[in-house]
Amino acid sequence: MDAALYWSPETKLVPNHKHEHLAAVEIMKLNHIIILQNKVDLIREQAAIEHHKSIVQFVKGTPHRSSSGPNSFDPRHNPENSPIVPISAQLKYNIDAVNEYILRTIPTPTRDFTSSPRLIVIRSFDVNKPGAEVDELRGGVAGGSILQGVLRVGQQVEIRPGIITKDNEGKVRCRPIFSQIITLLAERNDLKFAVPGGLIGVGTRIDPTICRADRLVGQVLGAVGELPSVYTELEISFFLLRRLLGVKTEDKKQTKYVTKLAKNDVLMVNIGSTSTGGRVMNTKGDLAKILLTSPACTEVGEKVCPQSANRQALATDRMGVA
């Protein structure tokens, strides 16, 4: 993500899930944030002013982590210094002001068009209607965001990890999927090529059964032979969030803090668009080795985000794969 619009409804002071959103902004090290104070048409002026003060108080003391390290902070991109724009999305009040802030405060990111193309799959579809004739059948469609490079119609592509199976000995086997790009779609626009930024639908010759019901979610699509390797074990460098998010305690005043990672802890590991289980094999300081329940296509230096296995709260952030 290049930036974030932090949405705050006027009907509530600060909803609980906003704590999680603010933590996510900190984890991702987003440098550009605009806070939107929505539904101003539903309350009086004085109530809007009080809500504005509650937003300022809420984001106060949440310094942004800079790219130089997990313990470094960049005061220039502190959420506390982000603009707060009162709007009404329903009546489109101040939407022009939001557009102006986006243009003035969020620089156009530099895209990588020269590297080998890589797309993370976040959706996959079977676009064929029931009862379609054989001649009318089309291959599966993968939807996602291009991280780098350029995809072109007619290009040969590879999808990893691909089809995952287990042999007689219980060892995991991955068979990459090879296909050809037939169509590229952005909303309803047919494209000849697609570049990084936004969401792209990639029509292929893949058996539509494989793409049905998001079965390709978490896979990586790119040029043949140029995708990252597939891993079942990760060695990570991490740091913990200070407290659990999204967890209710009996004593509402008591904060539940994150405990240290320990051997045999079970985690849910998020890598790109992949979510898979993992077990901590060993820890040493801020390093840990995790055994994944299913393979993941990733590379050294990529961020991953483990969380507790029962999905109660984010457990760690800013992890690098080795």
PDB file of C-alpha atoms in Angstrom:
ATOM      1  CA  MET A   1       0.000   0.000   0.000  1.00  0.00           C
ATOM      2  CA  ASP A   2       1.171   3.510  -0.826  1.00  0.00           C
ATOM      3  CA  ALA A   3      -1.007   5.395   1.669  1.00  0.00           C
ATOM      4  CA  ALA A   4      -4.021   5.054   3.961  1.00  0.00           C
ATOM      5  CA  LEU A   5      -7.314   6.881   4.444  1.00  0.00           C
ATOM      6  CA  TYR A   6      -8.123   6.421   8.131  1.00  0.00           C
ATOM      7  CA  TRP A   7     -11.935   6.418   8.423  1.00  0.00           C
ATOM      8  CA  SER A   8     -13.545   7.562  11.671  1.00  0.00           C
ATOM      9  CA  PRO A   9     -17.375   7.650  11.917  1.00  0.00           C
ATOM     10  CA  GLU A  10     -18.998  10.496  13.815  1.00  0.00           C
ATOM     11  CA  THR A  11     -21.555   8.222  15.451  1.00  0.00           C
ATOM     12  CA  LYS A  12     -18.912   6.670  17.725  1.00  0.00           C
ATOM     13  CA  LEU A  13     -16.008   8.208  19.560  1.00  0.00           C
ATOM     14  CA  VAL A  14     -13.320   5.653  18.684  1.00  0.00           C
ATOM     15  CA  PRO A  15     -14.471   2.090  17.816  1.00  0.00           C
ATOM     16  CA  ASN A  16     -12.344  -0.767  19.177  1.00  0.00           C
ATOM     17  CA  HIS A  17     -11.275  -1.995  15.740  1.00  0.00           C
ATOM     18  CA  LYS A  18      -9.638   1.384  15.085  1.00  0.00           C
ATOM     19  CA  HIS A  19      -6.906   0.371  17.538  1.00  0.00           C
ATOM     20  CA  GLU A  20      -6.157  -2.554  15.227  1.00  0.00           C
ATOM     21  CA  HIS A  21      -6.174  -0.282  12.178  1.00  0.00           C
ATOM     22  CA  LEU A  22      -3.723   2.113  13.788  1.00  0.00           C
ATOM     23  CA  ALA A  23      -1.468  -0.808  14.710  1.00  0.00           C
ATOM     24  CA  ALA A  24      -1.641  -2.023  11.096  1.00  0.00           C
ATOM     25  CA  VAL A  25      -0.556   1.418   9.878  1.00  0.00           C
ATOM     26  CA  GLU A  26       2.403   1.266  12.263  1.00  0.00           C
ATOM     27  CA  ILE A  27       3.314  -2.275  11.213  1.00  0.00           C
ATOM     28  CA  MET A  28       3.280  -1.439   7.496  1.00  0.00           C
ATOM     29  CA  LYS A  29       5.268   1.770   8.060  1.00  0.00           C
ATOM     30  CA  LEU A  30       2.863   3.800   5.930  1.00  0.00           C
ATOM     31  CA  ASN A  31       4.374   7.230   5.404  1.00  0.00           C
ATOM     32  CA  HIS A  32       1.226   8.995   4.206  1.00  0.00           C
ATOM     33  CA  ILE A  33      -2.034   8.984   6.169  1.00  0.00           C
ATOM     34  CA  ILE A  34      -5.182  11.110   5.863  1.00  0.00           C
ATOM     35  CA  ILE A  35      -7.809  10.889   8.622  1.00  0.00           C
ATOM     36  CA  LEU A  36     -11.427  11.222   7.451  1.00  0.00           C
ATOM     37  CA  GLN A  37     -13.995  12.417  10.008  1.00  0.00           C
ATOM     38  CA  ASN A  38     -17.134  10.951   8.407  1.00  0.00           C
ATOM     39  CA  LYS A  39     -20.889  11.535   8.924  1.00  0.00           C
ATOM     40  CA  VAL A  40     -20.578  15.182   9.965  1.00  0.00           C
ATOM     41  CA  ASP A  41     -24.069  15.706   8.520  1.00  0.00           C
ATOM     42  CA  LEU A  42     -25.603  13.643  11.351  1.00  0.00           C
ATOM     43  CA  ILE A  43     -24.412  15.692  14.331  1.00  0.00           C
ATOM     44  CA  ARG A  44     -24.237  19.281  15.522  1.00  0.00           C
ATOM     45  CA  GLU A  45     -21.177  21.482  15.196  1.00  0.00           C
ATOM     46  CA  GLN A  46     -20.160  21.231  18.851  1.00  0.00           C
ATOM     47  CA  ALA A  47     -20.366  17.419  18.752  1.00  0.00           C
ATOM     48  CA  ALA A  48     -18.185  17.402  15.636  1.00  0.00           C
ATOM     49  CA  ILE A  49     -15.603  19.551  17.428  1.00  0.00           C
ATOM     50  CA  GLU A  50     -15.586  17.181  20.413  1.00  0.00           C
ATOM     51  CA  HIS A  51     -15.183  14.197  18.103  1.00  0.00           C
ATOM     52  CA  HIS A  52     -12.285  15.939  16.368  1.00  0.00           C
ATOM     53  CA  LYS A  53     -10.604  16.345  19.752  1.00  0.00           C
ATOM     54  CA  SER A  54     -11.135  12.647  20.533  1.00  0.00           C
ATOM     55  CA  ILE A  55      -9.440  11.692  17.244  1.00  0.00           C
ATOM     56  CA  VAL A  56      -6.458  13.931  18.032  1.00  0.00           C
ATOM     57  CA  GLN A  57      -6.198  12.375  21.486  1.00  0.00           C
ATOM     58  CA  PHE A  58      -6.511   8.857  20.057  1.00  0.00           C
ATOM     59  CA  VAL A  59      -3.630   9.160  17.572  1.00  0.00           C
ATOM     60  CA  LYS A  60      -1.477  11.106  20.021  1.00  0.00           C
ATOM     61  CA  GLY A  61       1.616   9.223  21.099  1.00  0.00           C
ATOM     62  CA  THR A  62       1.602   6.718  18.220  1.00  0.00           C
ATOM     63  CA  PRO A  63       4.935   7.463  16.516  1.00  0.00           C
ATOM     64  CA  HIS A  64       5.592   5.994  13.111  1.00  0.00           C
ATOM     65  CA  ARG A  65       8.334   3.412  12.724  1.00  0.00           C
ATOM     66  CA  SER A  66      10.837   4.487  10.124  1.00  0.00           C
ATOM     67  CA  SER A  67      12.408   2.177   7.578  1.00  0.00           C
ATOM     68  CA  SER A  68      15.766   2.293   9.355  1.00  0.00           C
ATOM     69  CA  GLY A  69      14.680  -0.210  11.985  1.00  0.00           C
ATOM     70  CA  PRO A  70      11.916  -1.417  14.289  1.00  0.00           C
ATOM     71  CA  ASN A  71      12.996   0.870  17.114  1.00  0.00           C
ATOM     72  CA  SER A  72      13.479   3.978  14.962  1.00  0.00           C
ATOM     73  CA  PHE A  73      10.791   6.611  14.582  1.00  0.00           C
ATOM     74  CA  ASP A  74      10.185   9.168  11.844  1.00  0.00           C
ATOM     75  CA  PRO A  75       8.445  12.263  13.261  1.00  0.00           C
ATOM     76  CA  ARG A  76       7.687  13.587   9.773  1.00  0.00           C
ATOM     77  CA  HIS A  77       5.202  10.768   9.131  1.00  0.00           C
ATOM     78  CA  ASN A  78       3.662  10.527  12.577  1.00  0.00           C
ATOM     79  CA  PRO A  79      -0.112   9.756  12.515  1.00  0.00           C
ATOM     80  CA  GLU A  80      -0.382  12.531  15.100  1.00  0.00           C
ATOM     81  CA  ASN A  81       0.577  15.039  12.376  1.00  0.00           C
ATOM     82  CA  SER A  82      -1.835  13.678   9.750  1.00  0.00           C
ATOM     83  CA  PRO A  83      -4.548  16.001   8.384  1.00  0.00           C
ATOM     84  CA  ILE A  84      -8.111  15.450   9.655  1.00  0.00           C
ATOM     85  CA  VAL A  85     -10.789  16.184   7.045  1.00  0.00           C
ATOM     86  CA  PRO A  86     -14.496  16.348   8.062  1.00  0.00           C
ATOM     87  CA  ILE A  87     -16.632  14.745   5.344  1.00  0.00           C
ATOM     88  CA  SER A  88     -20.002  13.233   4.527  1.00  0.00           C
ATOM     89  CA  ALA A  89     -19.523  10.322   2.152  1.00  0.00           C
ATOM     90  CA  GLN A  90     -23.290   9.985   1.713  1.00  0.00           C
ATOM     91  CA  LEU A  91     -23.796  13.622   0.669  1.00  0.00           C
ATOM     92  CA  LYS A  92     -20.301  13.987  -0.828  1.00  0.00           C
ATOM     93  CA  TYR A  93     -19.385  16.935   1.410  1.00  0.00           C
ATOM     94  CA  ASN A  94     -15.675  17.843   1.281  1.00  0.00           C
ATOM     95  CA  ILE A  95     -14.789  15.032  -1.123  1.00  0.00           C
ATOM     96  CA  ASP A  96     -13.045  17.672  -3.236  1.00  0.00           C
ATOM     97  CA  ALA A  97     -10.903  18.531  -0.205  1.00  0.00           C
ATOM     98  CA  VAL A  98      -9.982  14.855   0.220  1.00  0.00           C
ATOM     99  CA  ASN A  99      -8.942  14.681  -3.437  1.00  0.00           C
ATOM    100  CA  GLU A 100      -6.819  17.790  -2.979  1.00  0.00           C
ATOM    101  CA  TYR A 101      -5.077  16.334   0.077  1.00  0.00           C
ATOM    102  CA  ILE A 102      -4.408  13.090  -1.826  1.00  0.00           C
ATOM    103  CA  LEU A 103      -2.821  14.999  -4.710  1.00  0.00           C
ATOM    104  CA  ARG A 104      -0.796  17.360  -2.528  1.00  0.00           C
ATOM    105  CA  THR A 105       0.337  15.139   0.342  1.00  0.00           C
ATOM    106  CA  ILE A 106       0.691  11.702  -1.271  1.00  0.00           C
ATOM    107  CA  PRO A 107       3.432  11.624  -3.922  1.00  0.00           C
ATOM    108  CA  THR A 108       3.015   9.410  -6.957  1.00  0.00           C
ATOM    109  CA  PRO A 109       5.015   6.258  -6.116  1.00  0.00           C
ATOM    110  CA  THR A 110       7.843   5.115  -8.337  1.00  0.00           C
ATOM    111  CA  ARG A 111       6.898   1.856 -10.060  1.00  0.00           C
ATOM    112  CA  ASP A 112       9.293  -0.866 -11.170  1.00  0.00           C
ATOM    113  CA  PHE A 113       8.569  -1.649 -14.827  1.00  0.00           C
ATOM    114  CA  THR A 114      11.889  -3.315 -15.653  1.00  0.00           C
ATOM    115  CA  SER A 115      12.006  -6.237 -13.202  1.00  0.00           C
ATOM    116  CA  SER A 116      10.478  -9.626 -13.886  1.00  0.00           C
ATOM    117  CA  PRO A 117       6.670  -9.372 -13.420  1.00  0.00           C
ATOM    118  CA  ARG A 118       5.152 -10.616 -10.193  1.00  0.00           C
ATOM    119  CA  LEU A 119       1.486 -10.621  -9.142  1.00  0.00           C
ATOM    120  CA  ILE A 120       0.078 -11.739  -5.801  1.00  0.00           C
ATOM    121  CA  VAL A 121      -3.255 -13.515  -6.198  1.00  0.00           C
ATOM    122  CA  ILE A 122      -5.996 -12.299  -3.837  1.00  0.00           C
ATOM    123  CA  ARG A 123      -8.999 -13.709  -5.739  1.00  0.00           C
ATOM    124  CA  SER A 124      -9.594 -16.421  -8.352  1.00  0.00           C
ATOM    125  CA  PHE A 125     -12.723 -17.270 -10.313  1.00  0.00           C
ATOM    126  CA  ASP A 126     -14.424 -19.698 -12.627  1.00  0.00           C
ATOM    127  CA  VAL A 127     -16.267 -17.299 -14.966  1.00  0.00           C
ATOM    128  CA  ASN A 128     -18.165 -20.031 -16.848  1.00  0.00           C
ATOM    129  CA  LYS A 129     -21.925 -20.226 -16.346  1.00  0.00           C
ATOM    130  CA  PRO A 130     -23.559 -23.567 -15.515  1.00  0.00           C
ATOM    131  CA  GLY A 131     -24.610 -25.436 -18.648  1.00  0.00           C
ATOM    132  CA  ALA A 132     -22.236 -23.569 -20.970  1.00  0.00           C
ATOM    133  CA  GLU A 133     -21.321 -25.292 -24.218  1.00  0.00           C
ATOM    134  CA  VAL A 134     -17.843 -26.770 -24.584  1.00  0.00           C
ATOM    135  CA  ASP A 135     -16.870 -24.207 -27.219  1.00  0.00           C
ATOM    136  CA  GLU A 136     -17.855 -21.392 -24.845  1.00  0.00           C
ATOM    137  CA  LEU A 137     -15.750 -22.532 -21.880  1.00  0.00           C
ATOM    138  CA  ARG A 138     -13.023 -20.149 -20.726  1.00  0.00           C
ATOM    139  CA  GLY A 139     -10.005 -20.687 -18.506  1.00  0.00           C
ATOM    140  CA  GLY A 140      -9.770 -19.571 -14.897  1.00  0.00           C
ATOM    141  CA  VAL A 141      -9.203 -15.952 -13.875  1.00  0.00           C
ATOM    142  CA  ALA A 142      -6.731 -14.792 -11.217  1.00  0.00           C
ATOM    143  CA  GLY A 143      -7.138 -11.359  -9.660  1.00  0.00           C
ATOM    144  CA  GLY A 144      -4.564  -9.424  -7.711  1.00  0.00           C
ATOM    145  CA  SER A 145      -1.998  -6.632  -7.644  1.00  0.00           C
ATOM    146  CA  ILE A 146       1.165  -6.477  -9.715  1.00  0.00           C
ATOM    147  CA  LEU A 147       4.099  -5.743  -7.415  1.00  0.00           C
ATOM    148  CA  GLN A 148       6.665  -5.215 -10.158  1.00  0.00           C
ATOM    149  CA  GLY A 149       7.214  -5.632 -13.885  1.00  0.00           C
ATOM    150  CA  VAL A 150       4.702  -5.705 -16.734  1.00  0.00           C
ATOM    151  CA  LEU A 151       2.278  -8.476 -17.748  1.00  0.00           C
ATOM    152  CA  ARG A 152       1.278  -8.798 -21.410  1.00  0.00           C
ATOM    153  CA  VAL A 153      -1.456 -10.648 -23.272  1.00  0.00           C
ATOM    154  CA  GLY A 154      -0.022 -13.835 -24.779  1.00  0.00           C
ATOM    155  CA  GLN A 155       2.784 -14.073 -22.204  1.00  0.00           C
ATOM    156  CA  GLN A 156       3.680 -17.482 -20.758  1.00  0.00           C
ATOM    157  CA  VAL A 157       3.351 -17.427 -16.969  1.00  0.00           C
ATOM    158  CA  GLU A 158       4.005 -19.634 -13.970  1.00  0.00           C
ATOM    159  CA  ILE A 159       2.087 -19.864 -10.691  1.00  0.00           C
ATOM    160  CA  ARG A 160       3.786 -20.982  -7.466  1.00  0.00           C
ATOM    161  CA  PRO A 161       3.507 -22.952  -5.224  1.00  0.00           C
ATOM    162  CA  GLY A 162       0.908 -24.392  -7.623  1.00  0.00           C
ATOM    163  CA  ILE A 163      -0.764 -27.717  -6.900  1.00  0.00           C
ATOM    164  CA  ILE A 164       0.232 -28.977  -3.431  1.00  0.00           C
ATOM    165  CA  THR A 165       0.147 -32.715  -2.671  1.00  0.00           C
ATOM    166  CA  LYS A 166       1.708 -35.223  -0.265  1.00  0.00           C
ATOM    167  CA  ASP A 167       3.556 -38.374  -1.282  1.00  0.00           C
ATOM    168  CA  ASN A 168       3.338 -41.791   0.376  1.00  0.00           C
ATOM    169  CA  GLU A 169       5.908 -40.724   2.964  1.00  0.00           C
ATOM    170  CA  GLY A 170       3.911 -37.638   3.922  1.00  0.00           C
ATOM    171  CA  LYS A 171       6.332 -35.184   2.313  1.00  0.00           C
ATOM    172  CA  VAL A 172       4.823 -32.080   0.722  1.00  0.00           C
ATOM    173  CA  ARG A 173       5.213 -31.773  -3.049  1.00  0.00           C
ATOM    174  CA  CYS A 174       4.546 -28.629  -5.085  1.00  0.00           C
ATOM    175  CA  ARG A 175       3.869 -28.685  -8.813  1.00  0.00           C
ATOM    176  CA  PRO A 176       3.908 -25.214 -10.412  1.00  0.00           C
ATOM    177  CA  ILE A 177       1.098 -24.309 -12.801  1.00  0.00           C
ATOM    178  CA  PHE A 178       2.112 -23.132 -16.273  1.00  0.00           C
ATOM    179  CA  SER A 179      -0.273 -21.250 -18.521  1.00  0.00           C
ATOM    180  CA  GLN A 180      -0.696 -18.342 -20.931  1.00  0.00           C
ATOM    181  CA  ILE A 181      -2.322 -14.953 -20.427  1.00  0.00           C
ATOM    182  CA  ILE A 182      -5.419 -14.678 -22.630  1.00  0.00           C
ATOM    183  CA  THR A 183      -6.938 -11.454 -21.287  1.00  0.00           C
ATOM    184  CA  LEU A 184      -6.068  -8.621 -18.918  1.00  0.00           C
ATOM    185  CA  LEU A 185      -8.915  -6.675 -17.323  1.00  0.00           C
ATOM    186  CA  ALA A 186      -8.993  -3.557 -15.138  1.00  0.00           C
ATOM    187  CA  GLU A 187     -12.627  -3.150 -14.067  1.00  0.00           C
ATOM    188  CA  ARG A 188     -14.338  -3.521 -17.478  1.00  0.00           C
ATOM    189  CA  ASN A 189     -11.418  -2.327 -19.596  1.00  0.00           C
ATOM    190  CA  ASP A 190      -9.561  -4.798 -21.805  1.00  0.00           C
ATOM    191  CA  LEU A 191      -5.811  -4.233 -21.654  1.00  0.00           C
ATOM    192  CA  LYS A 192      -2.912  -5.324 -23.829  1.00  0.00           C
ATOM    193  CA  PHE A 193      -0.502  -4.993 -20.917  1.00  0.00           C
ATOM    194  CA  ALA A 194      -0.768  -4.281 -17.181  1.00  0.00           C
ATOM    195  CA  VAL A 195       1.597  -2.390 -14.864  1.00  0.00           C
ATOM    196  CA  PRO A 196       1.964  -2.149 -11.052  1.00  0.00           C
ATOM    197  CA  GLY A 197      -0.782  -0.339  -9.157  1.00  0.00           C
ATOM    198  CA  GLY A 198      -4.451  -1.209  -8.741  1.00  0.00           C
ATOM    199  CA  LEU A 199      -6.178  -4.552  -9.213  1.00  0.00           C
ATOM    200  CA  ILE A 200      -5.881  -6.637 -12.378  1.00  0.00           C
ATOM    201  CA  GLY A 201      -7.860  -9.645 -13.576  1.00  0.00           C
ATOM    202  CA  VAL A 202      -5.685 -12.122 -15.485  1.00  0.00           C
ATOM    203  CA  GLY A 203      -7.547 -14.509 -17.780  1.00  0.00           C
ATOM    204  CA  THR A 204      -5.624 -17.748 -18.413  1.00  0.00           C
ATOM    205  CA  ARG A 205      -5.955 -21.208 -19.950  1.00  0.00           C
ATOM    206  CA  ILE A 206      -5.903 -22.862 -16.516  1.00  0.00           C
ATOM    207  CA  ASP A 207      -8.577 -25.457 -15.778  1.00  0.00           C
ATOM    208  CA  PRO A 208     -11.365 -23.296 -14.263  1.00  0.00           C
ATOM    209  CA  THR A 209     -11.895 -25.899 -11.524  1.00  0.00           C
ATOM    210  CA  ILE A 210      -8.486 -24.986 -10.081  1.00  0.00           C
ATOM    211  CA  CYS A 211      -9.469 -21.302  -9.913  1.00  0.00           C
ATOM    212  CA  ARG A 212     -12.987 -21.821  -8.574  1.00  0.00           C
ATOM    213  CA  ALA A 213     -13.951 -20.283  -5.202  1.00  0.00           C
ATOM    214  CA  ASP A 214     -10.623 -18.489  -4.594  1.00  0.00           C
ATOM    215  CA  ARG A 215      -8.561 -21.685  -4.686  1.00  0.00           C
ATOM    216  CA  LEU A 216      -5.540 -19.785  -6.031  1.00  0.00           C
ATOM    217  CA  VAL A 217      -5.530 -17.183  -3.253  1.00  0.00           C
ATOM    218  CA  GLY A 218      -2.048 -16.863  -1.780  1.00  0.00           C
ATOM    219  CA  GLN A 219      -0.282 -17.994  -4.943  1.00  0.00           C
ATOM    220  CA  VAL A 220       2.225 -15.863  -6.861  1.00  0.00           C
ATOM    221  CA  LEU A 221       2.002 -15.388 -10.644  1.00  0.00           C
ATOM    222  CA  GLY A 222       4.923 -14.302 -12.794  1.00  0.00           C
ATOM    223  CA  ALA A 223       7.273 -15.052 -15.663  1.00  0.00           C
ATOM    224  CA  VAL A 224       8.281 -18.685 -16.140  1.00  0.00           C
ATOM    225  CA  GLY A 225      11.347 -19.628 -14.086  1.00  0.00           C
ATOM    226  CA  GLU A 226      11.735 -16.203 -12.459  1.00  0.00           C
ATOM    227  CA  LEU A 227       9.526 -16.467  -9.377  1.00  0.00           C
ATOM    228  CA  PRO A 228      10.916 -16.756  -5.808  1.00  0.00           C
ATOM    229  CA  SER A 229      11.481 -20.161  -4.254  1.00  0.00           C
ATOM    230  CA  VAL A 230       8.873 -22.095  -2.273  1.00  0.00           C
ATOM    231  CA  TYR A 231       9.552 -22.577   1.455  1.00  0.00           C
ATOM    232  CA  THR A 232       8.178 -24.748   4.238  1.00  0.00           C
ATOM    233  CA  GLU A 233      10.486 -23.331   6.932  1.00  0.00           C
ATOM    234  CA  LEU A 234      11.134 -19.661   7.658  1.00  0.00           C
ATOM    235  CA  GLU A 235      13.802 -18.015   9.754  1.00  0.00           C
ATOM    236  CA  ILE A 236      12.509 -14.633  10.826  1.00  0.00           C
ATOM    237  CA  SER A 237      13.686 -11.505  12.592  1.00  0.00           C
ATOM    238  CA  PHE A 238      10.824 -10.014  14.591  1.00  0.00           C
ATOM    239  CA  PHE A 239       9.623  -7.718  17.319  1.00  0.00           C
ATOM    240  CA  LEU A 240       6.403  -7.953  19.306  1.00  0.00           C
ATOM    241  CA  LEU A 241       3.534  -5.550  19.636  1.00  0.00           C
ATOM    242  CA  ARG A 242       3.313  -4.173  23.145  1.00  0.00           C
ATOM    243  CA  ARG A 243      -0.245  -5.362  23.810  1.00  0.00           C
ATOM    244  CA  LEU A 244      -2.856  -7.659  22.345  1.00  0.00           C
ATOM    245  CA  LEU A 245      -5.450  -6.159  20.044  1.00  0.00           C
ATOM    246  CA  GLY A 246      -9.081  -7.200  19.711  1.00  0.00           C
ATOM    247  CA  VAL A 247      -9.093  -9.068  23.037  1.00  0.00           C
ATOM    248  CA  LYS A 248     -11.617  -8.322  25.775  1.00  0.00           C
ATOM    249  CA  THR A 249     -10.505  -8.860  29.361  1.00  0.00           C
ATOM    250  CA  GLU A 250     -12.656  -9.251  32.455  1.00  0.00           C
ATOM    251  CA  ASP A 251     -11.119  -6.115  33.842  1.00  0.00           C
ATOM    252  CA  LYS A 252     -11.517  -3.534  31.078  1.00  0.00           C
ATOM    253  CA  LYS A 253      -8.887  -1.346  32.701  1.00  0.00           C
ATOM    254  CA  GLN A 254      -6.295  -4.125  32.587  1.00  0.00           C
ATOM    255  CA  THR A 255      -4.152  -4.306  29.460  1.00  0.00           C
ATOM    256  CA  LYS A 256      -3.250  -7.751  28.169  1.00  0.00           C
ATOM    257  CA  TYR A 257       0.342  -7.730  26.995  1.00  0.00           C
ATOM    258  CA  VAL A 258       1.938  -9.921  24.368  1.00  0.00           C
ATOM    259  CA  THR A 259       4.028 -12.784  25.727  1.00  0.00           C
ATOM    260  CA  LYS A 260       7.335 -13.811  24.219  1.00  0.00           C
ATOM    261  CA  LEU A 261       7.460 -16.422  21.480  1.00  0.00           C
ATOM    262  CA  ALA A 262       8.309 -19.877  22.784  1.00  0.00           C
ATOM    263  CA  LYS A 263       9.149 -23.216  21.235  1.00  0.00           C
ATOM    264  CA  ASN A 264       6.102 -25.156  19.936  1.00  0.00           C
ATOM    265  CA  ASP A 265       3.872 -22.062  19.907  1.00  0.00           C
ATOM    266  CA  VAL A 266       1.227 -22.358  17.173  1.00  0.00           C
ATOM    267  CA  LEU A 267       0.767 -19.283  14.976  1.00  0.00           C
ATOM    268  CA  MET A 268      -1.191 -18.119  11.976  1.00  0.00           C
ATOM    269  CA  VAL A 269       1.374 -16.728   9.522  1.00  0.00           C
ATOM    270  CA  ASN A 270       0.395 -14.143   6.898  1.00  0.00           C
ATOM    271  CA  ILE A 271       2.809 -13.875   3.959  1.00  0.00           C
ATOM    272  CA  GLY A 272       1.583 -11.574   1.216  1.00  0.00           C
ATOM    273  CA  SER A 273      -1.929 -12.839   0.485  1.00  0.00           C
ATOM    274  CA  THR A 274      -1.142 -16.264   1.977  1.00  0.00           C
ATOM    275  CA  SER A 275      -2.452 -17.340   5.382  1.00  0.00           C
ATOM    276  CA  THR A 276      -1.072 -20.596   6.722  1.00  0.00           C
ATOM    277  CA  GLY A 277      -0.451 -22.259  10.055  1.00  0.00           C
ATOM    278  CA  GLY A 278       2.981 -22.444  11.604  1.00  0.00           C
ATOM    279  CA  ARG A 279       4.767 -23.886  14.620  1.00  0.00           C
ATOM    280  CA  VAL A 280       7.730 -22.231  16.324  1.00  0.00           C
ATOM    281  CA  MET A 281      10.673 -24.635  16.139  1.00  0.00           C
ATOM    282  CA  ASN A 282      13.232 -22.498  17.948  1.00  0.00           C
ATOM    283  CA  THR A 283      13.813 -18.944  19.176  1.00  0.00           C
ATOM    284  CA  LYS A 284      16.907 -16.944  20.048  1.00  0.00           C
ATOM    285  CA  GLY A 285      16.609 -13.274  20.924  1.00  0.00           C
ATOM    286  CA  ASP A 286      14.655 -11.575  18.153  1.00  0.00           C
ATOM    287  CA  LEU A 287      15.123 -14.546  15.788  1.00  0.00           C
ATOM    288  CA  ALA A 288      12.750 -17.483  15.352  1.00  0.00           C
ATOM    289  CA  LYS A 289      12.395 -20.490  13.070  1.00  0.00           C
ATOM    290  CA  ILE A 290       8.859 -21.434  11.997  1.00  0.00           C
ATOM    291  CA  LEU A 291       7.667 -24.641  10.320  1.00  0.00           C
ATOM    292  CA  LEU A 292       4.734 -23.904   7.984  1.00  0.00           C
ATOM    293  CA  THR A 293       1.800 -26.275   7.546  1.00  0.00           C
ATOM    294  CA  SER A 294       1.642 -25.465   3.821  1.00  0.00           C
ATOM    295  CA  PRO A 295       4.369 -24.130   1.497  1.00  0.00           C
ATOM    296  CA  ALA A 296       4.623 -20.442   0.616  1.00  0.00           C
ATOM    297  CA  CYS A 297       6.263 -18.694  -2.329  1.00  0.00           C
ATOM    298  CA  THR A 298       8.322 -15.869  -0.846  1.00  0.00           C
ATOM    299  CA  GLU A 299      11.833 -14.443  -0.722  1.00  0.00           C
ATOM    300  CA  VAL A 300      14.459 -13.177   1.699  1.00  0.00           C
ATOM    301  CA  GLY A 301      13.535  -9.800   3.178  1.00  0.00           C
ATOM    302  CA  GLU A 302       9.784 -10.027   2.669  1.00  0.00           C
ATOM    303  CA  LYS A 303       7.564  -8.941   5.557  1.00  0.00           C
ATOM    304  CA  VAL A 304       5.367 -11.514   7.222  1.00  0.00           C
ATOM    305  CA  CYS A 305       2.918 -11.103  10.090  1.00  0.00           C
ATOM    306  CA  PRO A 306       2.257 -14.017  12.464  1.00  0.00           C
ATOM    307  CA  GLN A 307      -0.615 -13.870  14.911  1.00  0.00           C
ATOM    308  CA  SER A 308      -1.970 -16.107  17.625  1.00  0.00           C
ATOM    309  CA  ALA A 309      -3.503 -19.305  16.271  1.00  0.00           C
ATOM    310  CA  ASN A 310      -6.951 -18.471  17.681  1.00  0.00           C
ATOM    311  CA  ARG A 311      -6.837 -15.171  15.731  1.00  0.00           C
ATOM    312  CA  GLN A 312      -7.320 -13.120  18.900  1.00  0.00           C
ATOM    313  CA  ALA A 313      -4.787 -10.462  18.075  1.00  0.00           C
ATOM    314  CA  LEU A 314      -1.743  -9.507  16.053  1.00  0.00           C
ATOM    315  CA  ALA A 315       1.302 -10.939  17.757  1.00  0.00           C
ATOM    316  CA  THR A 316       4.273  -9.632  15.811  1.00  0.00           C
ATOM    317  CA  ASP A 317       5.181  -7.369  12.958  1.00  0.00           C
ATOM    318  CA  ARG A 318       7.936  -6.471  10.516  1.00  0.00           C
ATOM    319  CA  MET A 319       9.297  -9.939   9.873  1.00  0.00           C
ATOM    320  CA  GLY A 320      11.904 -10.878   7.316  1.00  0.00           C
ATOM    321  CA  VAL A 321      12.123 -14.234   5.611  1.00  0.00           C
ATOM    322  CA  ALA A 322      15.416 -16.049   5.334  1.00  0.00           C
TER     323      ALA A 322
END
